[in-house]
Coordinates of C-alpha atoms in Angstrom, one line a residue:
M21 CA -4.7 2.7 -7.3
K22 CA -3.7 0.4 -4.6
S23 CA -4.3 -2.4 -7.0
I24 CA -1.3 -1.1 -9.6
L25 CA 1.5 -0.5 -6.7
K26 CA 0.2 -4.1 -6.0
L27 CA 0.8 -5.9 -9.4
I28 CA 4.0 -3.2 -10.0
R29 CA 5.4 -5.0 -7.2
R30 CA 4.2 -7.9 -7.9
F31 CA 5.9 -8.0 -11.4
T32 CA 9.2 -7.0 -9.7
G33 CA 9.1 -9.5 -6.9
I34 CA 8.6 -12.2 -10.1
L35 CA 11.3 -10.1 -12.0
L36 CA 14.2 -9.9 -8.9
V37 CA 13.4 -14.2 -8.0
S38 CA 13.5 -15.1 -11.5
S39 CA 16.9 -13.7 -11.8
I40 CA 17.4 -15.1 -8.9
L41 CA 16.8 -18.5 -9.3
I42 CA 18.1 -18.4 -13.0
I43 CA 21.2 -17.0 -11.5
I44 CA 21.5 -20.8 -8.8
L45 CA 20.5 -23.0 -11.8
N46 CA 23.2 -21.9 -14.0
I47 CA 25.7 -22.4 -11.4
V48 CA 24.7 -25.8 -10.4
V49 CA 24.5 -26.9 -14.2
A50 CA 28.2 -25.5 -14.3
A51 CA 29.1 -27.7 -11.9
K52 CA 27.4 -30.2 -12.6
I53 CA 29.1 -30.0 -16.3
A54 CA 33.3 -29.7 -14.2
S55 CA 32.4 -32.6 -12.0
K56 CA 31.3 -35.1 -15.4
Q57 CA 35.0 -33.6 -17.0
T58 CA 36.7 -35.2 -14.2
G59 CA 35.3 -38.5 -14.8
G60 CA 35.4 -38.3 -10.8
R61 CA 38.8 -38.5 -10.5
S62 CA 41.5 -35.4 -10.7
P63 CA 44.7 -37.4 -13.0
W64 CA 46.8 -35.7 -11.2
T65 CA 46.2 -37.9 -8.1
T66 CA 46.7 -40.3 -10.2
A67 CA 49.6 -40.1 -11.1
V68 CA 50.8 -39.4 -7.6
E69 CA 49.4 -42.4 -6.5
T70 CA 50.7 -44.8 -9.9
A71 CA 54.6 -43.2 -8.7
E72 CA 53.8 -44.4 -5.3
G73 CA 52.4 -48.0 -6.8
L74 CA 55.8 -48.4 -8.6
Q75 CA 58.3 -50.5 -6.6
K76 CA 61.7 -51.2 -8.2
T77 CA 62.9 -55.0 -8.4
E78 CA 66.0 -57.3 -9.3
N79 CA 64.1 -57.9 -12.7
G80 CA 62.7 -54.0 -13.5
Y81 CA 60.3 -51.6 -12.4
I82 CA 56.4 -53.3 -12.0
L83 CA 53.2 -51.5 -11.0
S84 CA 50.6 -52.6 -8.9
E85 CA 47.3 -54.8 -10.2
D86 CA 45.3 -52.5 -9.4
R87 CA 47.1 -50.0 -10.6
M88 CA 47.8 -51.1 -13.7
E89 CA 43.9 -52.4 -13.5
E90 CA 43.3 -48.0 -13.6
L91 CA 45.4 -47.2 -16.7
K92 CA 44.0 -50.1 -18.8
R93 CA 40.5 -49.6 -17.7
E94 CA 40.7 -44.9 -18.7
N95 CA 43.2 -46.4 -21.8
I96 CA 46.4 -44.1 -20.7
W97 CA 49.9 -45.4 -20.9
A98 CA 52.8 -44.2 -18.4
I99 CA 56.3 -44.5 -18.5
Y100 CA 59.1 -43.5 -15.9
I101 CA 61.7 -41.9 -16.6
D102 CA 65.4 -41.9 -14.9
N103 CA 66.3 -38.8 -12.4
D104 CA 70.4 -39.2 -13.6
T105 CA 70.0 -40.5 -17.9
H106 CA 66.8 -38.2 -18.3
K107 CA 66.4 -41.6 -19.8
V108 CA 62.1 -44.3 -19.8
L109 CA 63.3 -47.0 -17.7
W110 CA 60.1 -48.5 -17.6
H111 CA 56.6 -48.2 -19.4
T112 CA 53.1 -50.2 -20.0
E113 CA 52.3 -52.6 -22.4
N114 CA 49.9 -49.6 -24.8
L115 CA 52.9 -46.8 -25.0
P116 CA 52.7 -45.6 -28.7
A117 CA 55.8 -45.4 -30.7
E118 CA 56.1 -42.0 -31.1
I119 CA 56.5 -40.8 -27.9
P120 CA 59.9 -40.4 -27.2
M121 CA 62.5 -42.7 -25.1
E122 CA 64.5 -39.3 -23.7
Y123 CA 63.8 -36.5 -22.5
S124 CA 65.8 -33.4 -22.5
I125 CA 65.4 -31.4 -19.1
S126 CA 63.3 -29.0 -21.3
E127 CA 61.0 -31.9 -22.3
I128 CA 60.9 -32.4 -19.6
A129 CA 59.4 -29.5 -17.7
F130 CA 56.7 -29.1 -21.2
L131 CA 55.8 -32.5 -20.8
T132 CA 54.9 -30.8 -17.0
R133 CA 52.9 -28.7 -17.9
G134 CA 51.4 -29.7 -20.7
Y135 CA 52.4 -32.3 -23.7
V136 CA 53.3 -35.4 -25.0
K137 CA 53.0 -35.4 -28.9
D138 CA 49.4 -34.4 -27.8
Y139 CA 48.6 -36.3 -25.5
P140 CA 48.1 -33.9 -22.3
T141 CA 50.6 -35.7 -20.0
F142 CA 50.4 -35.8 -15.4
T143 CA 53.8 -36.3 -12.8
G144 CA 54.1 -37.8 -10.1
G145 CA 57.4 -38.1 -7.4
A146 CA 58.9 -41.0 -8.1
E147 CA 62.1 -42.6 -6.5
G148 CA 65.2 -41.7 -8.3
G149 CA 62.7 -40.9 -10.8
L150 CA 59.6 -38.8 -12.9
V151 CA 56.2 -40.7 -13.4
V152 CA 54.9 -39.6 -16.7
L153 CA 50.7 -40.8 -17.5
G154 CA 49.5 -40.0 -20.4
Y155 CA 46.1 -40.0 -21.2
P156 CA 43.8 -40.1 -24.8
K157 CA 44.2 -36.5 -27.3
D158 CA 40.7 -35.8 -26.7
R159 CA 40.2 -36.6 -23.0
Y160 CA 41.7 -33.1 -21.3
W161 CA 42.6 -30.2 -22.6
K162 CA 45.4 -28.2 -20.0
E163 CA 46.0 -25.0 -20.1
M164 CA 49.3 -23.8 -20.1
Y165 CA 51.0 -21.0 -19.0
P166 CA 48.2 -20.3 -15.8
S167 CA 49.1 -17.1 -14.0
W168 CA 46.8 -15.4 -12.0
D169 CA 47.7 -11.9 -9.9
Y170 CA 47.1 -12.2 -6.1
D171 CA 44.7 -9.6 -5.4
F172 CA 42.6 -11.1 -8.2
I173 CA 41.8 -14.1 -6.9
A174 CA 42.0 -12.7 -3.0
H175 CA 39.1 -10.8 -4.4
L176 CA 37.4 -12.9 -6.3
P177 CA 34.3 -14.4 -3.9
R178 CA 33.0 -9.4 -4.0
T179 CA 33.7 -9.4 -7.7
I180 CA 32.4 -12.2 -8.4
L181 CA 29.3 -11.1 -5.9
A182 CA 29.0 -7.8 -7.6
M183 CA 29.1 -8.9 -10.8
V184 CA 25.5 -11.2 -9.6
G185 CA 24.7 -7.7 -8.7
C186 CA 25.0 -5.6 -11.6
N187 CA 23.8 -8.7 -14.1
I188 CA 20.8 -8.5 -11.7
A189 CA 20.2 -4.2 -11.6
L190 CA 20.7 -4.7 -15.9
I191 CA 18.5 -7.2 -15.7
F192 CA 16.2 -5.3 -13.5
L193 CA 16.2 -1.5 -15.5
I194 CA 15.9 -3.4 -19.3
Y195 CA 12.7 -4.5 -17.6
V196 CA 11.4 -1.3 -16.6
V197 CA 12.4 -0.1 -19.7
T198 CA 10.6 -2.3 -22.2
N199 CA 7.4 -2.5 -19.8
A200 CA 7.3 1.8 -19.2
G201 CA 5.1 2.1 -21.7
L202 CA 2.8 -1.0 -20.3
L203 CA 2.9 0.3 -16.8
K204 CA 2.2 3.9 -18.8
S205 CA -0.7 2.4 -20.3
V206 CA -2.4 0.1 -17.4
R207 CA -2.4 3.3 -14.8
P208 CA -5.2 5.3 -16.8
I209 CA -7.4 1.9 -17.0
A210 CA -7.1 0.8 -13.6
E211 CA -8.3 4.7 -13.0
G212 CA -11.0 4.5 -15.7
I213 CA -12.5 1.0 -14.4
Q214 CA -12.4 2.4 -10.7
A215 CA -14.5 4.8 -11.1
L216 CA -16.9 3.5 -13.7
P217 CA -19.0 2.3 -10.6
T218 CA -19.5 5.5 -9.4
G219 CA -21.6 6.1 -12.6
N220 CA -19.8 9.6 -14.1
P221 CA -18.7 9.6 -17.5
V222 CA -15.5 8.0 -18.2
H223 CA -12.8 8.3 -20.8
V224 CA -9.7 6.5 -21.3
R225 CA -7.4 8.0 -23.5
E226 CA -6.3 5.6 -26.4
R227 CA -2.8 4.9 -26.6
G228 CA 0.2 2.7 -25.7
V229 CA 0.2 -1.0 -25.7
L230 CA -3.8 -0.8 -24.6
S231 CA -5.1 0.9 -26.5
D232 CA -8.2 -1.2 -27.6
L233 CA -8.6 -2.1 -24.0
A234 CA -9.1 1.4 -22.8
S235 CA -11.4 1.7 -25.4
K236 CA -13.5 -1.9 -24.6
V237 CA -13.8 1.0 -20.6
N238 CA -15.2 3.8 -22.9
Q239 CA -17.8 1.9 -24.2
T240 CA -18.1 0.1 -21.8
S241 CA -19.3 4.0 -19.2
Q242 CA -21.2 5.2 -22.7
V243 CA -23.4 1.6 -22.6
L244 CA -23.6 2.3 -19.0
Q245 CA -24.5 6.2 -19.2
S246 CA -27.1 5.3 -22.4
Q247 CA -29.0 3.2 -19.8
K248 CA -28.6 5.3 -17.4
Y249 CA -30.5 7.5 -18.7
Q250 CA -32.7 5.1 -20.5
L251 CA -33.3 4.6 -16.9
K252 CA -34.3 8.3 -15.1
K253 CA -36.2 8.5 -18.3
K254 CA -38.4 5.3 -17.4
E255 CA -38.1 6.6 -13.4
T256 CA -39.6 10.1 -14.7
A257 CA -42.5 8.7 -16.6
R258 CA -43.3 6.3 -15.2
A259 CA -43.4 9.3 -11.3
N260 CA -45.0 11.4 -14.2
W261 CA -47.4 9.1 -14.7
I262 CA -48.9 8.1 -11.6
A263 CA -49.0 11.5 -10.7
G264 CA -51.3 12.5 -13.7
V265 CA -53.4 9.1 -13.2
S266 CA -53.5 10.3 -9.1
H267 CA -54.4 13.9 -10.3
D268 CA -57.5 13.1 -13.1
I269 CA -59.0 11.0 -10.5
R270 CA -59.7 13.0 -7.9
T271 CA -62.0 15.4 -9.5
P272 CA -64.9 12.1 -11.0
L273 CA -64.1 10.1 -6.9
S274 CA -64.4 13.8 -5.5
M275 CA -67.8 14.0 -6.2
V276 CA -68.5 9.8 -6.3
M277 CA -68.5 10.0 -2.9
G278 CA -69.7 13.1 -1.9
Y279 CA -72.5 11.9 -3.9
A280 CA -72.1 8.4 -2.0
G281 CA -72.9 10.4 1.2
Q282 CA -76.2 12.1 -0.4
L283 CA -77.3 9.3 -1.3
E284 CA -76.8 7.6 2.0
Q285 CA -78.9 10.7 4.8
D286 CA -81.3 10.6 2.0
S287 CA -84.5 9.8 4.3
H288 CA -86.0 8.9 1.0
L289 CA -84.1 6.2 0.0
T290 CA -85.2 2.9 1.7
E291 CA -82.0 1.1 4.7
K292 CA -80.8 -1.1 1.7
E293 CA -80.3 1.9 -0.4
R294 CA -78.6 4.1 2.2
N295 CA -76.8 0.5 3.3
K296 CA -75.7 0.1 -0.7
A297 CA -74.9 3.8 -1.2
G298 CA -72.8 4.2 2.4
A299 CA -70.6 1.1 0.9
I300 CA -69.6 3.3 -1.8
L301 CA -69.4 5.7 0.7
K302 CA -66.5 3.5 2.3
Q303 CA -64.7 1.9 -0.8
S304 CA -64.7 5.8 -2.4
K305 CA -62.2 6.4 0.2
R306 CA -60.4 3.4 0.3
I307 CA -59.5 4.5 -3.0
K308 CA -58.7 8.0 -1.9
N309 CA -56.4 6.7 1.1
L310 CA -54.7 4.6 -1.8
I311 CA -53.8 7.1 -4.9
N312 CA -53.0 9.2 -1.4
D313 CA -50.2 6.3 -0.2
L314 CA -49.8 5.8 -4.4
N315 CA -48.8 9.6 -4.7
L316 CA -46.8 9.1 -1.7
A317 CA -44.4 6.1 -2.4
S318 CA -44.0 7.0 -5.6
K319 CA -42.8 10.4 -3.9
L320 CA -40.7 8.4 -1.7
E321 CA -39.1 6.0 -3.8
Y322 CA -38.4 9.6 -6.8
N323 CA -37.3 11.5 -4.2
M324 CA -38.7 13.4 -4.5
Q325 CA -41.5 14.1 -0.9
P326 CA -38.8 16.5 0.5
V327 CA -38.5 15.6 4.5
K328 CA -37.8 18.1 7.1
T329 CA -36.5 16.3 9.8
S330 CA -36.2 18.1 13.4
K331 CA -35.2 16.5 16.9
E332 CA -39.3 15.5 17.9
N333 CA -39.7 12.8 21.4
A334 CA -40.8 9.6 19.6
V335 CA -42.4 8.6 23.1
A336 CA -45.0 11.8 22.5
L337 CA -45.7 11.1 18.7
V338 CA -47.0 7.8 18.5
R339 CA -49.0 8.1 21.7
Q340 CA -51.0 10.9 19.3
V341 CA -50.9 8.5 17.2
V342 CA -52.3 5.7 19.3
V343 CA -54.9 8.1 21.0
D344 CA -56.1 9.0 17.2
F345 CA -57.1 5.1 16.6
I346 CA -58.9 5.1 20.1
N347 CA -61.1 7.7 19.4
M348 CA -61.6 6.5 15.7
D349 CA -63.0 2.9 17.3
I350 CA -65.7 3.2 18.5
E351 CA -67.2 -0.2 18.6
N352 CA -64.2 -1.2 20.3
C353 CA -63.2 -4.5 17.8
Y354 CA -59.4 -3.4 18.3
P355 CA -58.4 -2.4 21.3
I356 CA -55.1 -0.4 21.7
K357 CA -52.8 -1.5 24.9
W358 CA -49.7 1.3 25.3
L359 CA -46.9 -0.6 26.8
T360 CA -43.9 2.2 27.4
E361 CA -43.4 2.8 30.7
D362 CA -44.6 6.6 32.9
T363 CA -41.0 7.0 33.8
F364 CA -40.2 6.4 30.2
G365 CA -41.6 9.6 28.9
R366 CA -38.4 11.3 25.8
C367 CA -37.5 9.5 23.3
I368 CA -35.9 12.0 21.4
V369 CA -35.2 11.8 17.5
S370 CA -34.4 13.9 13.9
A371 CA -37.1 12.8 11.8
D372 CA -40.1 14.4 9.7
K373 CA -42.5 14.0 12.5
E374 CA -45.6 14.4 9.8
L375 CA -43.2 10.9 8.0
L376 CA -43.0 9.8 11.3
K377 CA -46.2 9.4 12.0
R378 CA -47.8 8.7 8.4
A379 CA -45.4 5.5 9.1
V380 CA -46.7 4.5 12.3
C381 CA -50.7 5.0 11.2
N382 CA -49.4 2.3 8.6
L383 CA -48.7 0.2 11.5
I384 CA -51.4 0.4 13.5
Q385 CA -53.8 0.7 10.2
N386 CA -52.1 -2.9 8.8
C387 CA -53.3 -4.9 11.2
I388 CA -57.3 -3.5 11.3
N389 CA -57.3 -4.4 7.8
H390 CA -55.6 -7.9 8.0
N391 CA -57.8 -9.1 11.0
E392 CA -61.4 -8.8 9.8
E393 CA -62.8 -10.5 13.3
G394 CA -61.3 -8.1 15.7
C395 CA -57.6 -8.1 17.2
T396 CA -56.1 -6.6 19.6
I397 CA -53.1 -4.3 19.6
Y398 CA -49.9 -3.7 21.1
V399 CA -47.3 -0.5 20.4
S400 CA -43.7 1.3 22.5
V401 CA -41.5 2.8 22.5
T402 CA -38.3 1.8 23.8
E403 CA -34.5 2.9 23.9
E404 CA -32.0 -0.6 23.1
Q405 CA -28.4 0.4 23.2
G406 CA -28.4 4.1 22.1
K407 CA -31.1 3.5 19.0
C408 CA -35.0 4.1 20.2
V409 CA -37.9 1.3 18.7
I410 CA -41.3 1.1 17.8
C411 CA -43.0 -1.6 18.7
V412 CA -46.3 -2.6 16.6
E413 CA -47.5 -5.7 17.2
D414 CA -51.8 -7.3 16.8
D415 CA -52.1 -11.4 18.5
G416 CA -54.3 -11.4 15.2
I417 CA -54.0 -14.1 12.7
G418 CA -50.3 -13.7 11.6
V419 CA -48.0 -14.4 8.9
S420 CA -46.5 -17.0 7.7
D421 CA -42.2 -17.5 7.9
E422 CA -42.2 -17.4 4.4
Q423 CA -44.0 -14.7 3.7
I424 CA -42.7 -12.6 6.7
K425 CA -39.0 -14.1 4.7
K426 CA -40.9 -12.1 1.2
L427 CA -41.7 -8.7 3.3
N428 CA -38.1 -8.8 3.9
H429 CA -36.3 -8.8 0.9
A430 CA -39.0 -9.5 -1.7
P431 CA -39.3 -6.1 -3.8
H432 CA -42.3 -4.2 -3.3
Y433 CA -43.9 -4.6 -7.5
M434 CA -43.9 -0.8 -7.8
V435 CA -40.1 -1.1 -7.4
C436 CA -39.5 -4.7 -9.1
D437 CA -39.8 -5.1 -12.6
E438 CA -40.1 -8.3 -13.0
N439 CA -42.0 -11.0 -11.4
I440 CA -44.3 -8.3 -10.4
T441 CA -47.8 -12.0 -10.1
T442 CA -45.9 -11.9 -6.9
Q443 CA -45.6 -9.1 -4.9
R444 CA -48.4 -9.2 -3.3
H445 CA -48.7 -7.2 0.2
G446 CA -49.8 -3.5 0.1
L447 CA -48.4 0.1 -0.4
G448 CA -48.4 0.8 3.6
L449 CA -45.5 -1.7 4.9
L450 CA -43.4 0.0 1.0
I451 CA -44.0 3.7 2.8
V452 CA -43.1 3.1 6.4
K453 CA -39.7 0.6 4.6
Q454 CA -38.9 3.8 3.0
V455 CA -39.6 6.4 5.8
M456 CA -37.5 4.4 7.4
V457 CA -34.6 4.0 5.1
S458 CA -35.1 8.1 4.7
H459 CA -34.3 8.3 8.1
K460 CA -31.7 6.0 8.0
G461 CA -33.6 3.5 10.3
E462 CA -34.5 0.1 10.0
T463 CA -37.6 -1.6 9.3
I464 CA -38.2 -5.3 11.2
I465 CA -40.8 -7.4 10.5
G466 CA -41.1 -10.6 12.1
H467 CA -43.7 -12.5 14.6
S468 CA -46.0 -10.7 17.1
S469 CA -45.1 -12.0 21.0
Y470 CA -48.9 -12.1 20.8
G471 CA -49.5 -14.7 18.1
G472 CA -49.3 -12.3 15.7
F473 CA -47.4 -9.8 13.2
G474 CA -44.8 -7.0 14.6
V475 CA -43.5 -4.5 13.1
K476 CA -40.1 -2.8 14.5
L477 CA -39.1 0.6 13.5
V478 CA -35.4 1.7 14.2
L479 CA -34.0 4.7 14.8
P480 CA -30.6 5.7 16.2
V481 CA -31.3 8.6 19.5
E482 CA -30.0 11.8 19.2
P483 CA -28.2 13.1 22.1
T484 CA -29.6 15.4 24.9
V485 CA -27.2 18.6 26.1
S486 CA -27.1 18.6 29.9

């Protein structure tokens, strides 16, 4: 809706600015045209200056040279009418033959405001008479009977402004009426486009001048719904396939593990044969763990694993996982150092206890899996800026910066449909990331401060009730 209002405001602004610019342009053009009509000098001014330049001498009347030169240049003829005799006592050499040489009072009154033989005339008072200038017939048009009401002249500026305002309002009204259909069609289309990212079905009524665009929006919605349905089918099929295969493998795998365990304990076999049976049992357990990880990762990916959160003490939970791993490390190849201060005994988070323990287990197991020659594992729980930070690091072989970048940003091969050959990190870290996402937390993968590999799990701390 904001975009529609913005569009309407923009169109309205453009219309108003365009109207004002058009009016200003008309005024400028009119003034330019009017200025050209006068030729740069008013004919009345020329007549007055000519009358002032006419001098009486003993031999008659003469006109100054500069005035005479101007009259010739403009093709203007001039006469001087005596006040007493009403006769022409002086005239220029280019006086047309049809011009009378004597005038009555009424004729003088007529030529003062109008014409002499269709020549537009302009007058200027001289000493003892009247100077009349006659311009070419096609030079000027004169309004002979001007009469303006005083109130009209006094209120002319306000009248002009009112007319301009009415013109702008009329243009705006015409614009609104003619574009009402367009604006009415734009609104549902814009709402439909804004609704497309929600994933819900969208249908825009196909009418008006933008019916074709509305049809395309509806077609796009249908395509998106079809893709959504196909994707959901694909995801369901993949989840069902993983669950089915995992279920089918468990029974024969259990038999293999059972027989391998019996063979490993059979005293009738040689030590070499029992070692082989032990290796089979060890790898079978590894396959079983991979199947469990695969199922859990699949359930977390498709939100099929229920997350039952409760308030848990992260310090106690992580410490319990560390103790379990210490008890399993009989040969002490992977010693674990607990770095959390004894004074820091509580850090309450909202979490699914089993899933969070699984995430920490995966991180410790990841350190063991990637350091076959052994390493020291460092585990700590701290509180930083209202966040619970669980840190698992080692001093093992570590990883490169490029691998760190891939682990932080590249999708796992289980959730990536292309370039699967490059997504080879295991399910352990994927499950850790999925657990953190389900807990609205963050997984930070990087280098350990001890020279190896390190991962931080960041969770919101629950406020304590005093």
